[in-house]
Amino acid sequence: LAGRRLTVELLLARTDRGSESTSGDLSVSDEGGDRVCHTVEDRIRTGPKVHGETAIPTGRFRVGLRTDSPKFQHYYERWDWYRGIPHIQSVPEFTWIYLHPGLDHRDSHGCVLVGFDLEEYTVSGDLNHRIRSGTTRPAFEKLCKLIYAELDRGEEVWITITDPELE
């Protein structure tokens, strides 16, 4: 297969919408759909995007690494395995969208948070999800190491975001 570029496909399947958050499952579609982790994003809004408070649109986007993000520079000192933040690229109307650790929509700022476990909470009777404390950093490490390994092999990494309510 000389000259053919290989790709790895991540799938973020949104599963629940709340008044504050959108949760989902992130898997590697090339490996039979085994879940890597859960996700939490800002809520999906109809109408105009609200900066830092709106989930990204569905679609297929390339994932690269950003090594110079001021927000995540402290990760280099904190974790010896860290080599850059996974960056979801070319999202219409959005810039600097990352896959990163965090607990709830307040940590998201339009990005996708990752964790091994979710917990429920309610706001005015509406069910929402957040990442269970203690599970976000290990999930982030697992995801980063998977992405780093694929990029080191010269493969492209892509993420497809689906939402059954929008399809």
PDB file of C-alpha atoms in Angstrom, residues 26-141:
ATOM      1  CA  LEU A  26     -15.630   8.135  22.635  1.00  0.00           C
ATOM      2  CA  SER A  27     -14.423   5.000  20.865  1.00  0.00           C
ATOM      3  CA  VAL A  28     -11.888   3.921  18.263  1.00  0.00           C
ATOM      4  CA  SER A  29     -13.991   2.793  15.329  1.00  0.00           C
ATOM      5  CA  ASP A  30     -11.061   0.817  13.844  1.00  0.00           C
ATOM      6  CA  GLU A  31     -10.995  -1.423  16.933  1.00  0.00           C
ATOM      7  CA  GLY A  32     -14.564  -2.670  16.866  1.00  0.00           C
ATOM      8  CA  GLY A  33     -15.958   0.351  18.636  1.00  0.00           C
ATOM      9  CA  ASP A  34     -14.348  -0.311  22.027  1.00  0.00           C
ATOM     10  CA  ARG A  35     -15.024   2.702  24.233  1.00  0.00           C
ATOM     11  CA  VAL A  36     -11.965   4.696  25.199  1.00  0.00           C
ATOM     12  CA  CYS A  37     -13.853   6.951  27.630  1.00  0.00           C
ATOM     13  CA  HIS A  38     -16.951   9.055  28.255  1.00  0.00           C
ATOM     14  CA  THR A  39     -17.206  12.690  27.192  1.00  0.00           C
ATOM     15  CA  VAL A  40     -18.882  15.844  28.469  1.00  0.00           C
ATOM     16  CA  GLU A  41     -19.329  18.986  26.385  1.00  0.00           C
ATOM     17  CA  ASP A  42     -21.239  22.214  26.691  1.00  0.00           C
ATOM     18  CA  ARG A  43     -24.891  22.031  25.777  1.00  0.00           C
ATOM     19  CA  ILE A  44     -26.112  21.972  22.207  1.00  0.00           C
ATOM     20  CA  ARG A  45     -27.751  25.257  21.316  1.00  0.00           C
ATOM     21  CA  THR A  46     -30.187  26.041  18.575  1.00  0.00           C
ATOM     22  CA  GLY A  47     -29.502  29.383  17.012  1.00  0.00           C
ATOM     23  CA  PRO A  48     -26.261  31.315  17.199  1.00  0.00           C
ATOM     24  CA  LYS A  49     -23.155  29.898  18.844  1.00  0.00           C
ATOM     25  CA  VAL A  50     -22.340  31.315  22.286  1.00  0.00           C
ATOM     26  CA  HIS A  51     -18.559  31.542  22.714  1.00  0.00           C
ATOM     27  CA  GLY A  52     -17.300  29.055  25.312  1.00  0.00           C
ATOM     28  CA  GLU A  53     -20.797  27.728  26.043  1.00  0.00           C
ATOM     29  CA  THR A  54     -21.809  25.772  22.933  1.00  0.00           C
ATOM     30  CA  ALA A  55     -21.026  22.185  21.910  1.00  0.00           C
ATOM     31  CA  ILE A  56     -19.261  21.833  18.584  1.00  0.00           C
ATOM     32  CA  PRO A  57     -21.297  20.722  15.553  1.00  0.00           C
ATOM     33  CA  THR A  58     -21.495  17.164  14.325  1.00  0.00           C
ATOM     34  CA  GLY A  59     -19.118  16.184  11.553  1.00  0.00           C
ATOM     35  CA  ARG A  60     -15.715  14.686  10.810  1.00  0.00           C
ATOM     36  CA  PHE A  61     -12.617  16.620  11.865  1.00  0.00           C
ATOM     37  CA  ARG A  62      -8.885  16.004  11.871  1.00  0.00           C
ATOM     38  CA  VAL A  63      -7.164  15.699  15.253  1.00  0.00           C
ATOM     39  CA  GLY A  64      -3.657  17.068  15.664  1.00  0.00           C
ATOM     40  CA  LEU A  65      -1.501  18.185  18.572  1.00  0.00           C
ATOM     41  CA  ARG A  66      -1.005  21.707  19.795  1.00  0.00           C
ATOM     42  CA  THR A  67       2.221  22.016  21.723  1.00  0.00           C
ATOM     43  CA  ASP A  68       2.170  25.767  22.410  1.00  0.00           C
ATOM     44  CA  SER A  69      -1.191  26.282  24.142  1.00  0.00           C
ATOM     45  CA  PRO A  70      -0.648  28.656  27.082  1.00  0.00           C
ATOM     46  CA  LYS A  71      -3.564  27.077  28.943  1.00  0.00           C
ATOM     47  CA  PHE A  72      -1.965  23.618  28.970  1.00  0.00           C
ATOM     48  CA  GLN A  73       1.771  24.410  29.346  1.00  0.00           C
ATOM     49  CA  HIS A  74       1.754  23.259  32.985  1.00  0.00           C
ATOM     50  CA  TYR A  75       0.945  19.718  31.796  1.00  0.00           C
ATOM     51  CA  TYR A  76       4.562  19.381  30.594  1.00  0.00           C
ATOM     52  CA  GLU A  77       5.802  19.773  34.183  1.00  0.00           C
ATOM     53  CA  ARG A  78       3.002  17.700  35.686  1.00  0.00           C
ATOM     54  CA  TRP A  79       3.145  14.556  33.493  1.00  0.00           C
ATOM     55  CA  ASP A  80       6.278  13.046  31.931  1.00  0.00           C
ATOM     56  CA  TRP A  81       4.205  11.370  29.196  1.00  0.00           C
ATOM     57  CA  TYR A  82       2.554  14.601  27.981  1.00  0.00           C
ATOM     58  CA  ARG A  83       3.581  15.839  24.495  1.00  0.00           C
ATOM     59  CA  GLY A  84       0.769  18.220  23.522  1.00  0.00           C
ATOM     60  CA  ILE A  85      -2.980  18.753  23.730  1.00  0.00           C
ATOM     61  CA  PRO A  86      -5.199  16.871  21.240  1.00  0.00           C
ATOM     62  CA  HIS A  87      -6.639  19.586  18.996  1.00  0.00           C
ATOM     63  CA  ILE A  88      -9.855  19.096  16.983  1.00  0.00           C
ATOM     64  CA  GLN A  89      -9.114  21.122  13.864  1.00  0.00           C
ATOM     65  CA  SER A  90     -11.179  23.075  11.328  1.00  0.00           C
ATOM     66  CA  VAL A  91     -14.442  23.140  13.285  1.00  0.00           C
ATOM     67  CA  PRO A  92     -16.723  25.764  11.651  1.00  0.00           C
ATOM     68  CA  GLU A  93     -17.142  28.894  13.840  1.00  0.00           C
ATOM     69  CA  PHE A  94     -14.837  27.445  16.545  1.00  0.00           C
ATOM     70  CA  THR A  95     -11.117  27.828  17.271  1.00  0.00           C
ATOM     71  CA  TRP A  96      -8.771  25.983  19.609  1.00  0.00           C
ATOM     72  CA  ILE A  97     -11.081  23.051  20.377  1.00  0.00           C
ATOM     73  CA  TYR A  98      -9.359  20.382  22.482  1.00  0.00           C
ATOM     74  CA  LEU A  99      -9.930  16.997  24.066  1.00  0.00           C
ATOM     75  CA  HIS A 100      -8.871  17.604  27.670  1.00  0.00           C
ATOM     76  CA  PRO A 101      -9.442  16.797  31.363  1.00  0.00           C
ATOM     77  CA  GLY A 102     -12.230  18.436  33.312  1.00  0.00           C
ATOM     78  CA  LEU A 103     -15.341  17.681  35.306  1.00  0.00           C
ATOM     79  CA  ASP A 104     -18.335  19.585  33.949  1.00  0.00           C
ATOM     80  CA  HIS A 105     -19.551  22.122  31.405  1.00  0.00           C
ATOM     81  CA  ARG A 106     -17.842  24.940  33.337  1.00  0.00           C
ATOM     82  CA  ASP A 107     -14.466  23.336  32.522  1.00  0.00           C
ATOM     83  CA  SER A 108     -15.308  22.768  28.855  1.00  0.00           C
ATOM     84  CA  HIS A 109     -15.287  26.255  27.255  1.00  0.00           C
ATOM     85  CA  GLY A 110     -16.518  24.653  24.019  1.00  0.00           C
ATOM     86  CA  CYS A 111     -14.062  21.739  24.217  1.00  0.00           C
ATOM     87  CA  VAL A 112     -14.622  18.016  24.844  1.00  0.00           C
ATOM     88  CA  LEU A 113     -13.870  16.729  28.353  1.00  0.00           C
ATOM     89  CA  VAL A 114     -12.898  13.080  28.888  1.00  0.00           C
ATOM     90  CA  GLY A 115     -13.293  10.675  31.817  1.00  0.00           C
ATOM     91  CA  PHE A 116     -13.814   7.019  32.620  1.00  0.00           C
ATOM     92  CA  ASP A 117     -17.019   7.518  34.637  1.00  0.00           C
ATOM     93  CA  LEU A 118     -19.977   9.887  34.546  1.00  0.00           C
ATOM     94  CA  GLU A 119     -22.276  10.977  37.327  1.00  0.00           C
ATOM     95  CA  GLU A 120     -25.705  12.535  37.091  1.00  0.00           C
ATOM     96  CA  TYR A 121     -26.937  15.799  38.550  1.00  0.00           C
ATOM     97  CA  THR A 122     -30.078  17.820  38.042  1.00  0.00           C
ATOM     98  CA  VAL A 123     -30.702  21.493  37.353  1.00  0.00           C
ATOM     99  CA  SER A 124     -34.329  22.575  37.780  1.00  0.00           C
ATOM    100  CA  GLY A 125     -35.358  18.956  37.344  1.00  0.00           C
ATOM    101  CA  ASP A 126     -33.341  18.492  34.132  1.00  0.00           C
ATOM    102  CA  LEU A 127     -30.804  15.633  34.078  1.00  0.00           C
ATOM    103  CA  ASN A 128     -27.174  16.514  33.246  1.00  0.00           C
ATOM    104  CA  HIS A 129     -23.859  14.635  33.405  1.00  0.00           C
ATOM    105  CA  ARG A 130     -20.378  15.436  34.622  1.00  0.00           C
ATOM    106  CA  ILE A 131     -17.134  13.472  34.765  1.00  0.00           C
ATOM    107  CA  ARG A 132     -16.677  11.622  38.065  1.00  0.00           C
ATOM    108  CA  SER A 133     -13.807  13.128  40.037  1.00  0.00           C
ATOM    109  CA  GLY A 134     -10.612  11.063  39.823  1.00  0.00           C
ATOM    110  CA  THR A 135     -11.388   9.588  36.389  1.00  0.00           C
ATOM    111  CA  THR A 136     -10.560  12.468  34.058  1.00  0.00           C
ATOM    112  CA  ARG A 137      -6.749  12.449  34.258  1.00  0.00           C
ATOM    113  CA  PRO A 138      -6.376   8.674  33.659  1.00  0.00           C
ATOM    114  CA  ALA A 139      -8.810   8.851  30.717  1.00  0.00           C
ATOM    115  CA  PHE A 140      -6.913  11.833  29.290  1.00  0.00           C
ATOM    116  CA  GLU A 141      -3.623   9.936  29.590  1.00  0.00           C
TER     117      GLU A 141
END
